[in-house]
Coordinates of C-alpha atoms in Angstrom, one line a residue:
M1 CA -35.1 0.9 1.2
H2 CA -34.1 -1.1 -1.8
D3 CA -35.5 1.5 -4.2
Q4 CA -33.0 4.0 -2.7
R5 CA -30.3 1.6 -3.4
L6 CA -31.4 0.2 -6.8
R7 CA -32.8 3.3 -8.6
R8 CA -33.1 1.9 -12.1
P9 CA -36.3 -0.2 -12.3
S10 CA -35.2 -1.9 -15.5
L11 CA -32.5 -3.7 -13.4
L12 CA -34.8 -5.3 -10.9
G13 CA -34.9 -8.4 -12.9
R14 CA -31.2 -8.8 -12.4
V15 CA -31.5 -9.2 -8.6
C16 CA -30.4 -12.7 -7.7
S17 CA -28.7 -14.9 -5.1
A18 CA -24.9 -14.9 -4.6
E19 CA -25.0 -18.5 -5.5
Y20 CA -26.5 -17.7 -9.0
A21 CA -24.0 -14.9 -9.5
A22 CA -21.1 -17.1 -8.6
S23 CA -22.4 -19.6 -11.3
L24 CA -21.7 -17.1 -13.9
I25 CA -17.9 -17.3 -13.3
K26 CA -16.4 -20.1 -15.4
D27 CA -13.1 -21.9 -15.4
G28 CA -10.3 -19.9 -16.9
M29 CA -11.9 -16.6 -16.6
T30 CA -10.2 -13.3 -15.5
V31 CA -12.1 -11.5 -12.8
G32 CA -11.6 -8.0 -11.6
M33 CA -12.9 -7.5 -8.1
S34 CA -13.3 -4.4 -5.9
G35 CA -11.4 -4.0 -2.8
F36 CA -8.5 -2.1 -1.5
T37 CA -6.8 -2.9 1.8
R38 CA -9.7 -4.7 3.5
A39 CA -12.2 -2.0 2.4
G40 CA -15.0 -2.2 -0.2
E41 CA -14.3 -5.8 -1.4
A42 CA -17.1 -7.9 -2.9
K43 CA -18.1 -10.3 0.0
A44 CA -21.0 -12.6 -0.8
V45 CA -20.3 -13.6 -4.4
P46 CA -16.6 -14.7 -3.8
R47 CA -17.7 -16.6 -0.8
A48 CA -20.3 -18.3 -2.9
M49 CA -17.5 -19.1 -5.5
A50 CA -15.4 -20.7 -2.9
E51 CA -18.4 -22.9 -1.7
R52 CA -19.2 -23.8 -5.3
A53 CA -15.6 -24.9 -6.1
V54 CA -15.9 -27.7 -3.5
H55 CA -18.2 -29.7 -5.8
D56 CA -17.5 -27.9 -9.1
P57 CA -13.8 -27.1 -9.3
F58 CA -12.7 -24.1 -11.4
K59 CA -9.8 -21.6 -11.4
I60 CA -9.6 -18.0 -12.3
T61 CA -7.1 -15.1 -12.6
L62 CA -8.2 -12.6 -9.8
M63 CA -7.3 -8.9 -10.0
T64 CA -8.2 -6.5 -7.3
G65 CA -7.1 -3.0 -6.1
A66 CA -5.0 -4.3 -3.3
S67 CA -5.7 -6.7 -0.4
L68 CA -9.1 -8.1 0.5
G69 CA -10.9 -8.4 3.9
N70 CA -13.3 -10.9 5.3
D71 CA -10.9 -13.8 4.6
I72 CA -11.8 -13.7 0.9
D73 CA -8.3 -14.5 -0.3
R74 CA -8.0 -17.3 2.2
L75 CA -11.4 -18.8 1.2
L76 CA -10.6 -18.7 -2.5
T77 CA -7.1 -20.1 -2.0
E78 CA -8.3 -23.1 0.2
A79 CA -11.1 -23.9 -2.4
G80 CA -8.4 -23.9 -5.1
V81 CA -10.1 -21.2 -7.1
L82 CA -7.0 -19.0 -7.6
S83 CA -4.6 -19.8 -10.4
R84 CA -3.2 -16.3 -10.7
R85 CA -3.4 -13.2 -8.4
L86 CA -2.4 -9.6 -8.7
P87 CA -1.4 -6.9 -7.8
F88 CA -1.2 -7.1 -4.0
Q89 CA -2.2 -9.4 -1.0
V90 CA -1.7 -9.8 2.7
D91 CA -3.4 -13.1 3.6
P92 CA -1.1 -15.7 5.2
V93 CA -2.8 -18.7 3.6
L94 CA -2.5 -17.1 0.1
R95 CA 1.1 -16.0 0.9
R96 CA 1.9 -19.7 1.6
A97 CA 0.4 -20.9 -1.6
I98 CA 2.3 -18.2 -3.5
N99 CA 5.6 -19.1 -2.0
D100 CA 4.8 -22.9 -2.5
G101 CA 4.2 -22.2 -6.2
K102 CA 0.5 -23.2 -6.1
V103 CA -0.7 -19.7 -7.0
L104 CA 1.2 -17.4 -9.5
F105 CA 1.4 -13.9 -8.1
I106 CA 2.2 -10.8 -10.0
D107 CA 3.5 -8.0 -7.8
Q108 CA 2.8 -4.7 -9.4
H109 CA 3.0 -0.9 -8.7
L110 CA -0.6 -0.2 -7.7
S111 CA -0.9 2.6 -10.3
E112 CA 0.0 0.3 -13.2
T113 CA -2.5 -2.6 -13.3
V114 CA -5.3 -0.8 -15.1
E115 CA -2.9 1.0 -17.4
M116 CA -1.8 -2.4 -18.6
L117 CA -5.4 -3.4 -18.9
R118 CA -6.4 -0.4 -20.9
S119 CA -3.5 -1.0 -23.4
R120 CA -4.4 -4.7 -23.6
Q121 CA -1.1 -5.8 -22.1
L122 CA -3.3 -7.6 -19.6
G123 CA -6.7 -9.1 -19.8
P124 CA -9.3 -9.0 -21.1
I125 CA -11.6 -9.0 -18.0
D126 CA -14.5 -11.4 -18.3
Y127 CA -16.4 -10.2 -15.1
A128 CA -16.0 -7.4 -12.7
I129 CA -17.5 -8.0 -9.3
I130 CA -18.1 -4.6 -7.6
E131 CA -19.4 -3.6 -4.1
A132 CA -21.7 -0.6 -4.2
V133 CA -23.7 1.7 -2.1
A134 CA -26.3 2.1 -4.8
I135 CA -26.9 1.9 -8.5
R136 CA -28.1 5.2 -10.0
E137 CA -31.0 5.8 -12.3
D138 CA -28.5 5.9 -15.2
G139 CA -26.9 2.7 -14.2
G140 CA -23.9 4.3 -12.6
I141 CA -22.4 2.4 -9.7
V142 CA -21.7 4.3 -6.4
P143 CA -18.7 2.5 -4.7
T144 CA -18.5 2.0 -0.9
T145 CA -15.3 2.4 1.1
S146 CA -12.8 2.0 -1.6
V147 CA -12.4 2.9 -5.3
G148 CA -9.2 1.1 -6.0
N149 CA -9.3 -0.3 -9.6
S150 CA -13.1 -0.8 -9.5
A151 CA -14.0 1.8 -12.0
T152 CA -11.7 0.5 -14.8
F153 CA -12.6 -3.1 -14.0
A154 CA -16.3 -2.2 -14.5
I155 CA -15.7 -0.2 -17.6
L156 CA -13.5 -2.7 -19.3
A157 CA -15.2 -6.0 -18.2
E158 CA -17.5 -7.8 -20.5
K159 CA -20.1 -8.1 -17.8
V160 CA -20.5 -6.7 -14.2
I161 CA -21.8 -8.2 -11.0
V162 CA -22.8 -5.7 -8.4
E163 CA -23.1 -6.3 -4.7
I164 CA -25.2 -3.6 -3.0
N165 CA -24.1 -3.6 0.6
L166 CA -27.0 -2.5 2.9
T167 CA -24.5 -2.0 5.8
Q168 CA -22.7 0.7 4.0
P169 CA -24.3 4.1 4.6
L170 CA -26.0 5.9 1.8
A171 CA -24.3 9.0 2.9
L172 CA -21.1 7.7 1.3
E173 CA -22.5 8.9 -2.0
G174 CA -20.7 12.0 -3.1
L175 CA -17.5 10.9 -1.4
H176 CA -15.9 9.6 -4.6
D177 CA -14.3 11.2 -7.6
I178 CA -14.1 8.9 -10.6
Y179 CA -11.7 10.2 -13.2
I180 CA -10.4 7.9 -15.9
P181 CA -7.4 9.1 -17.9
G182 CA -7.7 9.2 -21.7
R183 CA -6.0 6.7 -24.1
R184 CA -2.4 7.3 -25.0
P185 CA -0.9 9.1 -27.0
Y186 CA -3.6 11.7 -26.9
R187 CA -4.0 11.8 -23.1
E188 CA -4.4 15.1 -21.5
A189 CA -2.8 16.1 -18.1
V190 CA -4.6 14.7 -15.1
P191 CA -6.6 17.7 -13.7
V192 CA -5.8 17.2 -10.1
M193 CA -4.0 20.4 -9.2
A194 CA -4.5 20.2 -5.4
C195 CA -5.4 17.6 -2.8
D196 CA -9.1 18.8 -2.8
S197 CA -9.4 18.9 -6.6
R198 CA -12.4 17.0 -8.1
A199 CA -11.8 15.9 -11.7
G200 CA -14.5 13.4 -12.4
L201 CA -17.9 11.9 -11.4
P202 CA -19.2 10.7 -8.0
Y203 CA -20.0 7.3 -9.5
I204 CA -18.6 4.7 -12.0
P205 CA -20.3 5.3 -15.3
I206 CA -21.1 2.1 -17.2
E207 CA -23.7 0.9 -19.7
P208 CA -26.6 -0.7 -17.7
T209 CA -26.9 -3.6 -20.1
K210 CA -23.5 -4.8 -18.9
I211 CA -24.9 -5.5 -15.4
A212 CA -25.5 -9.3 -15.4
A213 CA -26.5 -9.8 -11.7
I214 CA -27.2 -7.7 -8.6
V215 CA -26.8 -9.2 -5.2
F216 CA -27.9 -7.5 -1.9
T217 CA -25.5 -8.1 1.0
E218 CA -25.3 -7.1 4.7
Q219 CA -21.7 -7.7 5.7
S220 CA -19.3 -5.1 7.1
D221 CA -15.7 -4.4 6.0
S222 CA -13.0 -6.1 8.1
P223 CA -11.5 -3.8 10.7
S224 CA -8.0 -2.5 10.3
A225 CA -5.3 -4.8 11.4
N226 CA -3.0 -2.0 12.5
E227 CA -1.8 -2.0 16.1
P228 CA -1.8 1.1 18.1
P229 CA 1.3 3.3 18.4
D230 CA 3.8 2.2 21.0
A231 CA 7.1 3.5 22.5
V232 CA 9.1 2.5 19.4
T233 CA 6.8 4.0 16.8
D234 CA 6.4 7.2 19.0
T235 CA 10.2 7.6 18.9
I236 CA 10.3 7.0 15.2
A237 CA 7.6 9.7 14.9
R238 CA 9.6 12.1 17.0
H239 CA 12.7 11.7 14.9
L240 CA 10.8 12.5 11.8
I241 CA 9.0 15.5 13.4
D242 CA 12.3 16.9 14.6
F243 CA 13.8 16.6 11.2
L244 CA 10.7 18.2 9.5
S245 CA 10.9 21.0 12.0
Q246 CA 14.6 21.6 11.0
E247 CA 13.5 21.7 7.3
V248 CA 11.0 24.5 8.3
K249 CA 13.8 26.4 10.0
L250 CA 15.9 26.1 6.9
G251 CA 13.0 27.5 4.8
R252 CA 12.5 24.3 2.8
L253 CA 9.0 23.7 4.2
G254 CA 6.2 25.7 5.8
M255 CA 4.3 24.8 9.0
S256 CA 1.8 23.1 6.8
L257 CA 4.6 21.0 5.4
A258 CA 3.7 19.3 2.1
P259 CA 0.9 16.9 1.3
L260 CA 1.5 13.7 3.2
Q261 CA 1.3 10.1 2.1
A262 CA 1.3 7.2 4.6
G263 CA 1.8 3.6 3.5
I264 CA -0.2 0.7 4.6
G265 CA 0.6 -0.7 8.1
T266 CA 1.1 -0.2 11.7
I267 CA 4.4 1.8 11.6
A268 CA 3.5 4.4 8.9
N269 CA 0.0 4.8 10.5
A270 CA 1.6 5.4 13.9
V271 CA 4.0 8.0 12.5
M272 CA 1.0 9.9 11.2
H273 CA -0.5 9.8 14.6
G274 CA 2.7 11.3 16.0
L275 CA 1.9 14.5 14.0
I276 CA -1.0 15.2 16.4
D277 CA 1.4 16.4 19.0
S278 CA 3.7 18.3 16.6
P279 CA 3.7 22.0 16.0
F280 CA 2.5 21.6 12.3
H281 CA -0.9 22.6 11.4
D282 CA -3.3 22.9 8.4
L283 CA -2.0 19.7 7.0
L284 CA -3.0 18.0 3.7
M285 CA -3.0 14.3 2.9
Y286 CA -2.7 12.8 -0.6
S287 CA -2.4 9.1 0.0
E288 CA -3.7 5.6 -0.9
V289 CA -5.3 4.5 2.2
L290 CA -6.9 6.8 4.8
Q291 CA -6.3 5.1 8.1
D292 CA -7.2 5.7 11.8
S293 CA -4.5 8.4 11.9
T294 CA -6.5 10.4 9.2
I295 CA -9.5 10.6 11.5
A296 CA -7.4 11.3 14.5
L297 CA -5.7 14.2 12.7
F298 CA -9.0 15.5 11.6
D299 CA -10.4 15.4 15.1
A300 CA -7.3 17.1 16.5
G301 CA -7.8 20.0 14.1
K302 CA -4.5 19.3 12.4
L303 CA -5.7 18.0 9.0
V304 CA -7.6 20.1 6.5
F305 CA -8.3 17.7 3.7
A306 CA -7.5 14.1 2.8
S307 CA -7.5 12.3 -0.6
G308 CA -7.2 8.6 -0.9
S309 CA -8.3 5.5 -2.7
S310 CA -9.8 3.7 0.3
I311 CA -10.7 4.2 3.9
T312 CA -9.7 1.4 6.4
L313 CA -10.4 1.9 10.0
G314 CA -10.4 0.1 13.3
P315 CA -13.8 -0.5 15.1
E316 CA -13.7 2.7 17.1
M317 CA -12.7 4.9 14.3
T318 CA -15.4 3.2 12.1
R319 CA -18.1 4.1 14.6
R320 CA -16.8 7.7 14.8
F321 CA -16.6 8.0 11.1
N322 CA -20.1 6.7 10.4
E323 CA -21.6 8.9 13.1
N324 CA -20.1 12.0 11.7
L325 CA -19.9 11.1 8.0
E326 CA -21.6 14.2 6.7
D327 CA -18.9 16.3 8.4
Y328 CA -16.0 14.2 7.3
K329 CA -17.2 13.7 3.7
H330 CA -16.7 17.4 2.9
R331 CA -13.1 17.1 3.8
M332 CA -12.3 13.8 2.0
V333 CA -12.3 12.3 -1.4
L334 CA -11.8 8.7 -2.7
R335 CA -10.3 8.3 -6.1
P336 CA -9.2 5.4 -8.5
Q337 CA -5.9 4.2 -7.3
E338 CA -4.4 5.0 -10.8
I339 CA -5.1 8.7 -9.8
S340 CA -4.2 8.5 -6.1
N341 CA -0.9 7.0 -7.1
H342 CA -0.3 8.7 -10.4
P343 CA 3.3 9.7 -10.9
E344 CA 2.3 13.0 -12.6
V345 CA 0.1 14.1 -9.7
I346 CA 2.6 13.0 -7.0
R347 CA 5.4 15.0 -8.6
R348 CA 3.1 18.0 -9.1
L349 CA 1.8 18.2 -5.6
G350 CA 5.2 17.5 -4.0
I351 CA 4.3 14.7 -1.7
I352 CA 6.2 13.7 1.5
G353 CA 5.8 9.9 1.2
V354 CA 6.2 7.8 4.3
N355 CA 6.4 4.0 3.7
T356 CA 7.6 1.0 5.6
A357 CA 10.7 -1.1 4.8
L358 CA 11.3 -4.8 5.8
E359 CA 15.0 -4.1 5.7
C360 CA 17.5 -1.6 4.2
D361 CA 21.2 -1.9 3.5
I362 CA 24.0 0.4 4.4
Y363 CA 23.8 2.3 1.0
G364 CA 20.1 3.0 1.3
N365 CA 18.5 0.3 -0.9
V366 CA 15.1 -0.8 0.6
N367 CA 13.4 -4.3 0.6
S368 CA 9.7 -4.0 1.1
T369 CA 8.5 -7.3 0.0
H370 CA 10.7 -10.4 0.3
V371 CA 12.2 -12.5 3.1
D372 CA 15.6 -13.8 2.2
G373 CA 15.1 -12.6 -1.3
T374 CA 12.7 -15.5 -2.2
H375 CA 9.5 -15.5 -0.1
I376 CA 7.1 -12.6 -0.6
M377 CA 5.3 -11.1 2.3
N378 CA 2.7 -8.8 0.8
G379 CA 3.8 -6.9 -2.2
I380 CA 5.2 -3.5 -3.3
G381 CA 1.8 -1.8 -3.2
G382 CA 2.0 1.8 -3.9
S383 CA 5.2 2.6 -2.2
G384 CA 7.2 2.6 -5.5
D385 CA 4.7 5.0 -7.1
F386 CA 5.3 7.4 -4.2
A387 CA 9.0 6.9 -3.5
R388 CA 10.1 7.5 -7.1
N389 CA 8.1 10.6 -7.5
A390 CA 7.8 12.2 -4.1
Y391 CA 9.3 15.5 -3.0
M392 CA 10.7 13.5 -0.1
A393 CA 10.7 9.7 0.1
V394 CA 10.9 8.5 3.8
F395 CA 11.2 4.9 4.7
V396 CA 10.5 3.9 8.4
A397 CA 11.3 0.6 10.1
R398 CA 12.0 -0.8 13.6
S399 CA 15.8 -1.4 13.8
T400 CA 15.3 -5.1 14.7
A401 CA 12.7 -7.9 14.3
R402 CA 12.0 -11.1 16.1
G403 CA 13.0 -9.9 19.5
G404 CA 16.3 -8.5 18.3
D405 CA 17.4 -11.6 16.4
I406 CA 17.1 -9.9 13.0
S407 CA 18.7 -6.6 12.1
T408 CA 16.6 -4.6 9.6
V409 CA 19.9 -2.8 8.6
V410 CA 22.0 -5.3 6.7
P411 CA 25.1 -5.1 4.4
M412 CA 23.0 -5.8 1.3
V413 CA 19.3 -6.3 1.0
T414 CA 18.3 -9.6 -0.4
H415 CA 15.6 -8.1 -2.7
V416 CA 15.5 -4.5 -3.9
D417 CA 12.1 -2.8 -4.3
H418 CA 13.4 0.8 -3.9
N419 CA 16.9 1.5 -5.0
E420 CA 19.2 4.0 -3.4
H421 CA 18.2 6.6 -6.0
D422 CA 14.6 6.7 -4.7
V423 CA 15.3 6.7 -1.0
D424 CA 15.8 10.1 0.7
I425 CA 15.3 9.5 4.4
I426 CA 15.5 6.3 6.6
V427 CA 14.2 6.3 10.1
T428 CA 14.3 3.8 13.0
E429 CA 13.8 4.3 16.7
H430 CA 17.6 5.0 17.0
G431 CA 17.6 8.0 14.7
L432 CA 17.2 9.4 11.1
A433 CA 19.6 9.3 8.2
D434 CA 19.2 12.0 5.7
L435 CA 20.7 10.6 2.5
R436 CA 20.0 13.5 0.1
G437 CA 23.1 14.6 -1.7
L438 CA 25.3 11.8 -0.3
A439 CA 27.4 9.4 -2.2
P440 CA 27.2 5.7 -1.2
R441 CA 30.5 5.9 0.8
E442 CA 29.0 8.8 2.8
R443 CA 25.6 7.0 3.4
A444 CA 27.1 3.8 4.9
P445 CA 28.5 5.4 8.1
L446 CA 25.5 7.7 8.5
I447 CA 22.9 4.8 8.2
I448 CA 24.9 2.6 10.6
K449 CA 25.4 5.4 13.2
C450 CA 21.8 6.7 13.0
C451 CA 19.6 3.8 12.1
A452 CA 21.2 0.5 13.1
H453 CA 20.6 -1.2 16.5
P454 CA 23.7 -0.8 18.8
D455 CA 24.0 -4.6 18.9
Y456 CA 24.8 -4.7 15.2
R457 CA 26.8 -1.5 14.5
D458 CA 30.2 -2.9 15.1
A459 CA 29.6 -5.7 12.6
L460 CA 28.2 -3.4 10.1
R461 CA 31.1 -1.0 10.5
D462 CA 33.5 -3.8 10.1
Y463 CA 31.8 -5.0 6.9
A464 CA 31.8 -1.5 5.3
R465 CA 35.4 -0.8 6.3
R466 CA 36.7 -4.1 4.9
A467 CA 34.6 -3.8 1.7
A468 CA 36.1 -0.4 1.0
R469 CA 39.7 -1.5 1.8
E470 CA 39.6 -4.9 0.1
R471 CA 37.2 -4.4 -2.8
G472 CA 36.6 -0.6 -3.3
G473 CA 34.4 0.8 -6.0
Q474 CA 31.6 3.3 -6.0
T475 CA 29.5 1.1 -3.8
P476 CA 31.9 -1.2 -1.9
H477 CA 30.7 -4.8 -1.3
L478 CA 32.3 -8.1 -0.3
L479 CA 30.3 -10.5 -2.5
E480 CA 31.4 -13.5 -0.5
E481 CA 29.9 -12.0 2.7
A482 CA 27.1 -9.6 1.4
F483 CA 24.3 -12.1 2.4
S484 CA 26.2 -13.8 5.3
W485 CA 23.9 -12.2 7.8
H486 CA 20.9 -13.8 6.3
L487 CA 22.6 -17.1 5.9
H488 CA 23.7 -17.0 9.6
R489 CA 20.1 -16.3 10.6
R490 CA 18.9 -19.3 8.5
R491 CA 21.5 -21.6 10.2
T492 CA 21.1 -20.3 13.8
G493 CA 17.8 -18.5 13.9
S494 CA 19.5 -15.2 14.7
M495 CA 21.8 -12.6 13.2
R496 CA 23.5 -12.1 16.6
G497 CA 27.2 -12.9 16.7
I498 CA 27.6 -12.2 13.0
G499 CA 30.7 -10.1 13.7
A500 CA 32.4 -12.6 15.9
A501 CA 34.7 -13.7 13.1
S502 CA 35.5 -10.2 11.9
S503 CA 39.1 -8.8 12.3
Q504 CA 39.8 -7.1 15.6
T505 CA 41.0 -4.0 13.7
G506 CA 37.7 -3.8 11.9
R507 CA 35.8 -3.7 15.1
E508 CA 37.4 -0.5 16.4
S509 CA 35.2 2.5 16.8
W510 CA 34.4 4.1 13.4
T511 CA 32.1 6.9 12.6
G512 CA 33.7 8.7 9.6
P513 CA 33.6 8.1 5.9
V514 CA 34.7 4.7 4.6
P515 CA 38.4 5.0 3.8

């Protein structure tokens, strides 16, 4: 079995324990590690690093593709290994350390990290730690369930540690398409002309002498943390499907729509599930993470091909995927995230991007990352890559959070990840606001009417009306009150009652443009 996984005999002498491989990582190093949204992360060596740090303290800068599974970020944080982390994370222990200032976090667009490494604005990388299905005869590394930034990490690193995961099926070989852009300013166009284009190699090409250690592991990816669709997400999906159906009637889209992108998380994944019962067919997907909805759309006969950078599934979908891998493999490809998220390709293919908002304001600015403008949740991920360059940028959210105590539609967002120029459509369970071609004063009444929860509409209308009357401007705001909703929640635990002090005239029914 091992000779199928390690096919270059000269590397047999590099096989070692995770503990030995971990000992190669020294204090102050920069490490690039595989892993993208709980898929394909190195597992044994980082765990051994955390155990070693208990008696031999050291700190590193850790770069990944996106978030890690198997509690790797938690273990490294609790062991004090992380001094700096980028470009994305979701672990609550690491999040607390970041917000407490104990770990420095750099929140980046996911297409940019390796571009900055390649141009030496970041780095250099001392070690890359990459999970693999196998090492080929020529030393090429066959990734597992994610590509992420693994390819460029391995290519640029001084040395590489490879974890060969025996639980990952060998049939994954051939699923990947490793294309690395050339150096600027002589770079050619990225030759991805369709979702099913293949532009590169099915493995990561590196010089075998760079491989410093090889560790055999047998640990599965963590299952997806997404919750199943519910009544609210089903309603959000129906609003979007009705809107897209109208776009078809207007001749702007065909019944196959345009290639779809779904952001990470429960709501965006659930919206994709909603397409199963839609009239659309022969769909294509060009996304970052292929989630449960991808497999469900394949099985429903709705989806023709899916391109991503990782595949992250729940337990049942993982079983189904592995049992039918040869069939799915011919309809899927996993690419480096700088290609799955490349602005050039996104603009060329005309993507419909569906991403999740923490909150939006009455003019269409979206906050995807921060609570109260200060405390980060996860990170911007790839949503900015897609929103800025998509044919249509859709943001979805529940209209409230914390049992209705928080409105996700507010006068002004406390942190802007996606400004009004990049947001085309906002959808909640209460409706859909099409912001295309609208000035700020036209967006406000539409977002309030279509997307805000009824409990908060009067207060939002009151704010918008008074801002236009008392302050004016292209984008009317009352700076003294713009964040009053957030401050009220901090004092009372809820945004409810925020409009109680508003003038009675401002609370009258209002659905037209701001005067």
